[in-house]
Amino acid sequence: MKTVFLRIIRTITFLFLGFSGLLAQADLTGAEAVIEKFSRQDQFSGVVLLAEDGKIVYQQAVGLADRTSGKKLEQGTKFRIASITKSFTALVIMQLYEEEQLSLDQSVNELLPGLLPDTFSSVKVRHLLNHTSGLPGETDEFYAEKLSPEVMIRRLTEREQPRQPAGTAFNYNNVDYLLLGLIIEDLSGKPWETVIRERILIPLEMHDTGFLEKDALPADLASGYLCENGDCVQEPDYYIENYFAAGSMYATAADLLKWDQGLYGEKLLSEAGKTLMYTSDPALGYIAFGSWTFHHPFIAGNPFTVERRGGILGFNSVIMRFPLAKKTLIILSNTDQFNPDTFGNSENIKEQLLRILFASGGD
């Protein structure tokens, strides 16, 4: 009797696993169809990765890494990730906070004396993290020549007044994170890049992630393109290193999944630290520290969402983490045709892939 019972259990298990495999296969076919449609319409060129429980359930590369040579994009192609860089910088600041090397309510002038004019004396670390500092934003001219973060900050703050009192309103800019990068350097006594590498990239074995310089770009880095009416031209040269701690990193989709997985557990930050980092204010547009966090209104069950977007000229990217549902969506694109900022727009590739990800079982 026991043998018969075990056979029945094995048969049911086999049938269930077979059904699950068919379901997953059907879902992947849906993802394939979505990407093919957008690629065929010249609306997407890049890499897409969908993961559940830390495992890749779908990954695809479509389009060209270099339109001059005809080199195709591959799953391991490197992309400029732009402002996704900010989430790495924010994490290190939170680590320093937990190590009691700084306070979130410490003024920037105390940490970096003499850098900001007195008109910005009320700006604190937390204001930089959630873009409520009131600091001015830079313009394209700041990337036409190689500039240090200090020079960029001084040029901006010496000629402009605060946009609003610190802490009162959201005002997105890169200067906030240039300052955070300098704070990291001052407290650690090391270059920001070295600190990111030692505290995050090496522990997570992110071997295909690093830092960009205009005249020393890594191999297998996609070229970025600006497109209009089907015609695409390569983005102009600029000093990407000037983005520093706000946007100078590159990565592959697979490495960003390692980043996603590294944020589970307490390897990088305590649970209390992550709760603080991911607590957002609806009045400020749901901005948290280095990302946006919210309960997604267009997905069944409204799962808790951590979203970080990035965009520089021809590169647009997004990583969407669902820590409780343990699902991840990563999209890296090397044209300006993908818009990561759409929210609930069912015609956008991001929204269509999200529906597929959450139809594949689980929350």
Short mmCIF file of C-alpha atoms in Angstrom, two decimals:
data_model
loop_
_atom_site.label_atom_id
_atom_site.label_comp_id
_atom_site.label_asym_id
_atom_site.label_seq_id
_atom_site.Cartn_x
_atom_site.Cartn_y
_atom_site.Cartn_z
CA MET A 1 0.00 0.00 0.00
CA LYS A 2 2.81 2.37 0.88
CA THR A 3 4.50 1.62 -2.47
CA VAL A 4 1.28 2.34 -4.39
CA PHE A 5 0.82 5.60 -2.48
CA LEU A 6 4.38 6.70 -3.28
CA ARG A 7 3.82 5.90 -6.96
CA ILE A 8 0.67 8.03 -6.96
CA ILE A 9 2.54 10.92 -5.33
CA ARG A 10 5.37 10.62 -7.88
CA THR A 11 2.87 10.59 -10.74
CA ILE A 12 1.05 13.67 -9.43
CA THR A 13 4.37 15.45 -8.90
CA PHE A 14 5.50 14.59 -12.42
CA LEU A 15 2.24 15.84 -13.90
CA PHE A 16 2.39 19.05 -11.84
CA LEU A 17 5.97 19.74 -12.87
CA GLY A 18 5.10 19.04 -16.47
CA PHE A 19 2.15 21.43 -16.29
CA SER A 20 4.34 24.08 -14.65
CA GLY A 21 6.89 23.68 -17.42
CA LEU A 22 4.21 24.16 -20.06
CA LEU A 23 2.92 27.23 -18.23
CA ALA A 24 6.41 28.72 -18.03
CA GLN A 25 6.99 27.91 -21.69
CA ALA A 26 3.77 29.69 -22.64
CA ASP A 27 4.77 32.72 -20.59
CA LEU A 28 8.20 32.86 -22.24
CA THR A 29 6.54 32.71 -25.63
CA GLY A 30 4.57 35.79 -24.59
CA ALA A 31 7.75 37.63 -23.64
CA GLU A 32 9.35 36.62 -26.93
CA ALA A 33 6.36 37.96 -28.87
CA VAL A 34 6.40 41.29 -27.03
CA ILE A 35 10.10 41.87 -27.64
CA GLU A 36 9.86 40.80 -31.27
CA LYS A 37 6.98 43.21 -31.83
CA PHE A 38 8.79 46.22 -30.36
CA SER A 39 12.03 45.30 -32.13
CA ARG A 40 10.28 44.92 -35.47
CA GLN A 41 8.76 48.39 -35.05
CA ASP A 42 12.21 49.85 -34.22
CA GLN A 43 10.94 50.74 -30.75
CA PHE A 44 13.38 48.59 -28.81
CA SER A 45 17.02 47.57 -29.03
CA GLY A 46 18.57 46.06 -25.95
CA VAL A 47 18.55 43.26 -23.39
CA VAL A 48 15.60 42.08 -21.32
CA LEU A 49 15.89 39.87 -18.23
CA LEU A 50 13.06 38.41 -16.16
CA ALA A 51 13.84 36.54 -12.94
CA GLU A 52 11.96 34.71 -10.21
CA ASP A 53 13.54 33.68 -6.91
CA GLY A 54 16.87 34.87 -8.24
CA LYS A 55 16.77 32.57 -11.26
CA ILE A 56 16.61 33.87 -14.82
CA VAL A 57 13.38 32.67 -16.40
CA TYR A 58 13.82 34.67 -19.57
CA GLN A 59 16.64 36.69 -21.13
CA GLN A 60 16.89 38.03 -24.65
CA ALA A 61 19.04 40.45 -26.62
CA VAL A 62 17.72 42.13 -29.77
CA GLY A 63 19.16 44.82 -32.01
CA LEU A 64 22.63 46.09 -32.78
CA ALA A 65 25.42 47.03 -30.40
CA ASP A 66 27.14 48.94 -33.21
CA ARG A 67 25.15 50.03 -36.26
CA THR A 68 28.28 50.90 -38.22
CA SER A 69 29.89 47.47 -37.99
CA GLY A 70 26.61 45.57 -37.72
CA LYS A 71 27.69 43.96 -34.44
CA LYS A 72 24.67 42.47 -32.69
CA LEU A 73 23.74 42.93 -29.07
CA GLU A 74 24.33 39.90 -26.88
CA GLN A 75 23.07 38.96 -23.43
CA GLY A 76 26.50 39.82 -22.03
CA THR A 77 26.78 43.22 -23.71
CA LYS A 78 27.64 46.08 -21.35
CA PHE A 79 25.38 49.15 -21.16
CA ARG A 80 25.71 52.58 -19.63
CA ILE A 81 23.28 52.35 -16.70
CA ALA A 82 23.14 56.10 -16.04
CA SER A 83 21.24 56.95 -12.86
CA ILE A 84 20.99 53.34 -11.72
CA THR A 85 24.45 54.32 -10.44
CA LYS A 86 22.70 56.38 -7.78
CA SER A 87 21.32 53.28 -6.07
CA PHE A 88 24.89 52.00 -5.53
CA THR A 89 25.97 55.35 -4.09
CA ALA A 90 22.93 55.47 -1.81
CA LEU A 91 23.68 51.99 -0.47
CA VAL A 92 27.24 52.93 0.51
CA ILE A 93 25.96 56.05 2.27
CA MET A 94 23.57 53.83 4.24
CA GLN A 95 26.45 51.50 5.11
CA LEU A 96 28.43 54.46 6.43
CA TYR A 97 25.35 55.53 8.39
CA GLU A 98 25.09 52.09 10.00
CA GLU A 99 28.81 52.25 10.80
CA GLU A 100 28.11 55.60 12.52
CA GLN A 101 30.51 57.43 10.25
CA LEU A 102 27.82 59.97 9.41
CA SER A 103 24.32 61.03 10.36
CA LEU A 104 21.52 61.43 7.84
CA ASP A 105 20.76 64.76 9.48
CA GLN A 106 24.35 65.97 9.28
CA SER A 107 24.83 69.06 7.14
CA VAL A 108 26.81 68.84 3.93
CA ASN A 109 28.82 71.88 5.01
CA GLU A 110 29.96 69.97 8.08
CA LEU A 111 31.07 66.97 6.03
CA LEU A 112 32.52 68.95 3.11
CA PRO A 113 33.45 72.34 4.60
CA GLY A 114 33.89 75.19 2.16
CA LEU A 115 32.39 73.48 -0.88
CA LEU A 116 28.83 74.88 -0.81
CA PRO A 117 28.01 78.58 -0.38
CA ASP A 118 26.23 79.61 2.83
CA THR A 119 22.96 79.83 0.90
CA PHE A 120 22.94 76.00 0.94
CA SER A 121 23.94 75.63 4.60
CA SER A 122 20.69 73.88 5.54
CA VAL A 123 21.22 70.96 3.13
CA LYS A 124 21.60 67.64 4.96
CA VAL A 125 22.63 64.16 3.83
CA ARG A 126 19.04 62.90 3.69
CA HIS A 127 18.12 65.81 1.40
CA LEU A 128 20.75 64.64 -1.07
CA LEU A 129 19.54 61.05 -0.92
CA ASN A 130 15.93 61.92 -1.79
CA HIS A 131 16.55 64.94 -4.00
CA THR A 132 14.99 67.52 -1.70
CA SER A 133 18.15 69.62 -1.33
CA GLY A 134 17.02 72.47 -3.56
CA LEU A 135 20.39 72.36 -5.32
CA PRO A 136 20.40 73.41 -8.99
CA GLY A 137 20.77 70.94 -11.83
CA GLU A 138 23.53 71.01 -14.41
CA THR A 139 23.22 71.53 -18.17
CA ASP A 140 24.82 69.80 -21.16
CA GLU A 141 27.74 72.24 -21.17
CA PHE A 142 29.09 70.55 -18.05
CA TYR A 143 29.85 67.41 -20.06
CA ALA A 144 31.64 69.09 -22.98
CA GLU A 145 34.93 69.18 -21.05
CA LYS A 146 36.41 67.03 -18.35
CA LEU A 147 35.53 68.49 -14.95
CA SER A 148 35.99 67.31 -11.39
CA PRO A 149 32.88 67.02 -9.20
CA GLU A 150 34.14 69.90 -7.06
CA VAL A 151 34.47 72.22 -10.06
CA MET A 152 31.02 71.31 -11.35
CA ILE A 153 29.44 71.90 -7.95
CA ARG A 154 31.17 75.25 -7.43
CA ARG A 155 30.28 76.51 -10.90
CA LEU A 156 26.62 75.70 -10.33
CA THR A 157 26.15 76.82 -6.75
CA GLU A 158 28.10 80.06 -7.10
CA ARG A 159 25.79 81.35 -9.82
CA GLU A 160 22.42 79.95 -8.72
CA GLN A 161 20.17 80.22 -5.71
CA PRO A 162 18.37 77.32 -3.99
CA ARG A 163 15.34 76.06 -5.91
CA GLN A 164 13.43 75.71 -2.65
CA PRO A 165 14.18 75.39 1.08
CA ALA A 166 15.91 72.08 1.78
CA GLY A 167 13.55 69.23 2.62
CA THR A 168 10.38 70.86 1.34
CA ALA A 169 10.01 69.53 -2.22
CA PHE A 170 11.37 66.99 -4.67
CA ASN A 171 13.73 68.47 -7.26
CA TYR A 172 15.70 65.90 -9.25
CA ASN A 173 19.31 66.70 -10.08
CA ASN A 174 22.69 65.01 -10.37
CA VAL A 175 24.51 67.41 -8.06
CA ASP A 176 22.97 65.72 -5.00
CA TYR A 177 24.80 62.52 -5.84
CA LEU A 178 28.03 64.23 -6.84
CA LEU A 179 28.10 65.50 -3.27
CA LEU A 180 27.31 62.05 -1.86
CA GLY A 181 30.20 60.62 -3.86
CA LEU A 182 32.54 63.24 -2.41
CA ILE A 183 31.28 62.48 1.10
CA ILE A 184 32.08 58.80 0.53
CA GLU A 185 35.58 59.72 -0.64
CA ASP A 186 36.21 62.03 2.29
CA LEU A 187 35.07 59.54 4.93
CA SER A 188 36.79 56.53 3.39
CA GLY A 189 39.96 58.21 2.18
CA LYS A 190 39.54 56.33 -1.11
CA PRO A 191 38.17 57.15 -4.57
CA TRP A 192 34.41 56.62 -4.85
CA GLU A 193 34.98 53.98 -7.54
CA THR A 194 37.25 51.98 -5.25
CA VAL A 195 34.71 52.07 -2.44
CA ILE A 196 31.89 50.87 -4.71
CA ARG A 197 34.13 48.11 -5.99
CA GLU A 198 35.25 46.97 -2.53
CA ARG A 199 31.90 47.21 -0.79
CA ILE A 200 29.56 45.99 -3.56
CA LEU A 201 31.06 44.76 -6.82
CA ILE A 202 33.67 42.37 -5.39
CA PRO A 203 31.43 40.84 -2.67
CA LEU A 204 28.65 40.25 -5.22
CA GLU A 205 31.08 39.03 -7.91
CA MET A 206 29.85 41.66 -10.36
CA HIS A 207 32.75 41.21 -12.77
CA ASP A 208 31.01 42.91 -15.70
CA THR A 209 30.20 46.15 -13.89
CA GLY A 210 32.46 49.16 -13.65
CA PHE A 211 33.08 52.83 -14.27
CA LEU A 212 33.20 54.73 -17.53
CA GLU A 213 35.71 57.22 -18.89
CA LYS A 214 35.27 58.87 -22.27
CA ASP A 215 38.69 57.87 -23.59
CA ALA A 216 38.91 54.41 -21.97
CA LEU A 217 35.62 52.66 -22.68
CA PRO A 218 35.45 48.91 -21.97
CA ALA A 219 35.19 46.23 -24.63
CA ASP A 220 31.70 44.96 -25.41
CA LEU A 221 30.11 48.29 -24.44
CA ALA A 222 27.11 49.02 -26.65
CA SER A 223 27.01 52.27 -28.60
CA GLY A 224 24.05 54.55 -27.90
CA TYR A 225 21.76 55.94 -30.59
CA LEU A 226 19.29 58.78 -30.98
CA CYS A 227 16.49 57.82 -33.36
CA GLU A 228 13.82 59.72 -35.25
CA ASN A 229 11.45 58.39 -37.91
CA GLY A 230 13.45 55.20 -38.20
CA ASP A 231 16.80 56.96 -38.67
CA CYS A 232 19.32 56.50 -35.87
CA VAL A 233 22.53 58.43 -35.30
CA GLN A 234 25.19 57.69 -32.72
CA GLU A 235 24.98 59.89 -29.65
CA PRO A 236 27.56 62.70 -29.45
CA ASP A 237 30.77 62.34 -27.47
CA TYR A 238 30.68 63.60 -23.90
CA TYR A 239 32.65 63.16 -20.70
CA ILE A 240 30.67 60.39 -19.04
CA GLU A 241 33.07 60.41 -16.07
CA ASN A 242 31.70 63.83 -15.09
CA TYR A 243 28.53 62.04 -13.95
CA PHE A 244 30.69 60.44 -11.23
CA ALA A 245 28.57 58.99 -8.39
CA ALA A 246 25.37 60.09 -10.11
CA GLY A 247 25.63 58.15 -13.36
CA SER A 248 29.03 56.96 -14.60
CA MET A 249 28.66 53.19 -14.25
CA TYR A 250 28.14 50.40 -16.77
CA ALA A 251 26.80 46.88 -16.24
CA THR A 252 25.29 43.83 -17.88
CA ALA A 253 21.76 42.63 -17.19
CA ALA A 254 23.09 39.50 -15.45
CA ASP A 255 25.26 41.60 -13.14
CA LEU A 256 22.28 43.76 -12.20
CA LEU A 257 20.50 40.57 -11.18
CA LYS A 258 23.45 39.86 -8.86
CA TRP A 259 22.92 43.35 -7.43
CA ASP A 260 19.23 42.59 -6.97
CA GLN A 261 19.98 39.32 -5.19
CA GLY A 262 22.65 40.92 -3.02
CA LEU A 263 20.00 43.18 -1.53
CA TYR A 264 18.24 40.19 0.05
CA GLY A 265 19.49 39.22 3.48
CA GLU A 266 21.97 41.37 5.38
CA LYS A 267 25.16 40.91 3.37
CA LEU A 268 25.17 44.54 2.28
CA LEU A 269 22.83 46.24 4.74
CA SER A 270 20.75 45.33 7.77
CA GLU A 271 17.01 44.84 7.43
CA ALA A 272 16.47 48.01 9.46
CA GLY A 273 18.82 49.87 7.14
CA LYS A 274 16.99 48.63 4.05
CA THR A 275 13.65 49.58 5.57
CA LEU A 276 14.95 53.10 6.10
CA MET A 277 16.48 53.26 2.62
CA TYR A 278 13.28 52.06 0.96
CA THR A 279 10.77 54.15 2.91
CA SER A 280 9.32 56.70 0.51
CA ASP A 281 7.12 59.75 0.90
CA PRO A 282 3.98 59.88 -1.29
CA ALA A 283 3.99 63.67 -0.97
CA LEU A 284 7.41 63.69 -2.67
CA GLY A 285 6.38 61.38 -5.51
CA TYR A 286 7.36 58.15 -3.70
CA ILE A 287 11.06 58.92 -3.81
CA ALA A 288 13.15 56.93 -1.33
CA PHE A 289 16.96 56.91 -1.00
CA GLY A 290 18.34 56.18 -4.46
CA SER A 291 15.13 54.67 -5.84
CA TRP A 292 11.37 54.96 -5.94
CA THR A 293 9.31 52.62 -3.77
CA PHE A 294 5.56 52.02 -3.86
CA HIS A 295 2.86 49.37 -4.01
CA HIS A 296 2.36 48.87 -7.73
CA PRO A 297 -1.24 49.89 -8.58
CA PHE A 298 -1.36 48.14 -11.96
CA ILE A 299 -0.35 44.65 -10.80
CA ALA A 300 -2.72 42.29 -9.01
CA GLY A 301 -2.08 42.34 -5.27
CA ASN A 302 -0.26 45.67 -5.51
CA PRO A 303 3.19 44.20 -4.76
CA PHE A 304 5.82 46.31 -3.03
CA THR A 305 8.07 47.72 -5.75
CA VAL A 306 11.58 49.16 -5.78
CA GLU A 307 12.22 50.90 -9.09
CA ARG A 308 15.31 52.63 -10.41
CA ARG A 309 15.48 54.13 -13.88
CA GLY A 310 18.39 55.55 -15.80
CA GLY A 311 18.78 57.53 -19.00
CA ILE A 312 21.64 59.32 -20.77
CA LEU A 313 21.07 60.32 -24.40
CA GLY A 314 20.87 57.00 -26.29
CA PHE A 315 20.83 54.76 -23.23
CA ASN A 316 17.68 54.05 -21.23
CA SER A 317 17.34 51.43 -18.53
CA VAL A 318 15.25 50.24 -15.63
CA ILE A 319 15.48 47.69 -12.86
CA MET A 320 12.26 46.83 -11.07
CA ARG A 321 12.56 44.75 -7.91
CA PHE A 322 9.66 43.09 -6.13
CA PRO A 323 11.33 41.93 -2.89
CA LEU A 324 8.27 40.27 -1.36
CA ALA A 325 7.18 38.58 -4.58
CA LYS A 326 10.85 37.78 -5.36
CA LYS A 327 10.55 38.85 -8.97
CA THR A 328 12.82 41.10 -11.02
CA LEU A 329 12.55 42.90 -14.35
CA ILE A 330 15.66 44.41 -15.95
CA ILE A 331 15.61 46.29 -19.25
CA LEU A 332 18.74 47.82 -20.79
CA SER A 333 18.40 49.71 -24.07
CA ASN A 334 20.89 51.46 -26.34
CA THR A 335 18.44 53.75 -28.16
CA ASP A 336 16.21 56.56 -26.98
CA GLN A 337 13.11 54.72 -28.24
CA PHE A 338 12.58 52.88 -24.95
CA ASN A 339 11.01 55.14 -22.35
CA PRO A 340 11.51 53.72 -18.82
CA ASP A 341 9.43 56.49 -17.25
CA THR A 342 6.00 55.29 -18.39
CA PHE A 343 3.76 54.20 -15.55
CA GLY A 344 0.73 52.05 -16.25
CA ASN A 345 0.90 52.69 -20.00
CA SER A 346 -0.15 49.32 -21.42
CA GLU A 347 1.46 50.16 -24.77
CA ASN A 348 4.97 50.30 -23.23
CA ILE A 349 7.25 47.28 -23.40
CA LYS A 350 8.00 47.55 -19.69
CA GLU A 351 4.34 47.29 -18.69
CA GLN A 352 3.71 44.38 -21.05
CA LEU A 353 6.68 42.43 -19.69
CA LEU A 354 5.54 43.11 -16.13
CA ARG A 355 2.18 41.52 -16.88
CA ILE A 356 3.95 38.45 -18.25
CA LEU A 357 6.27 38.27 -15.23
CA PHE A 358 3.35 38.33 -12.81
CA ALA A 359 1.31 35.87 -14.85
CA SER A 360 4.01 33.24 -14.44
CA GLY A 361 2.88 32.18 -11.00
CA GLY A 362 3.37 33.64 -7.54
CA ASP A 363 2.17 37.00 -6.27
#
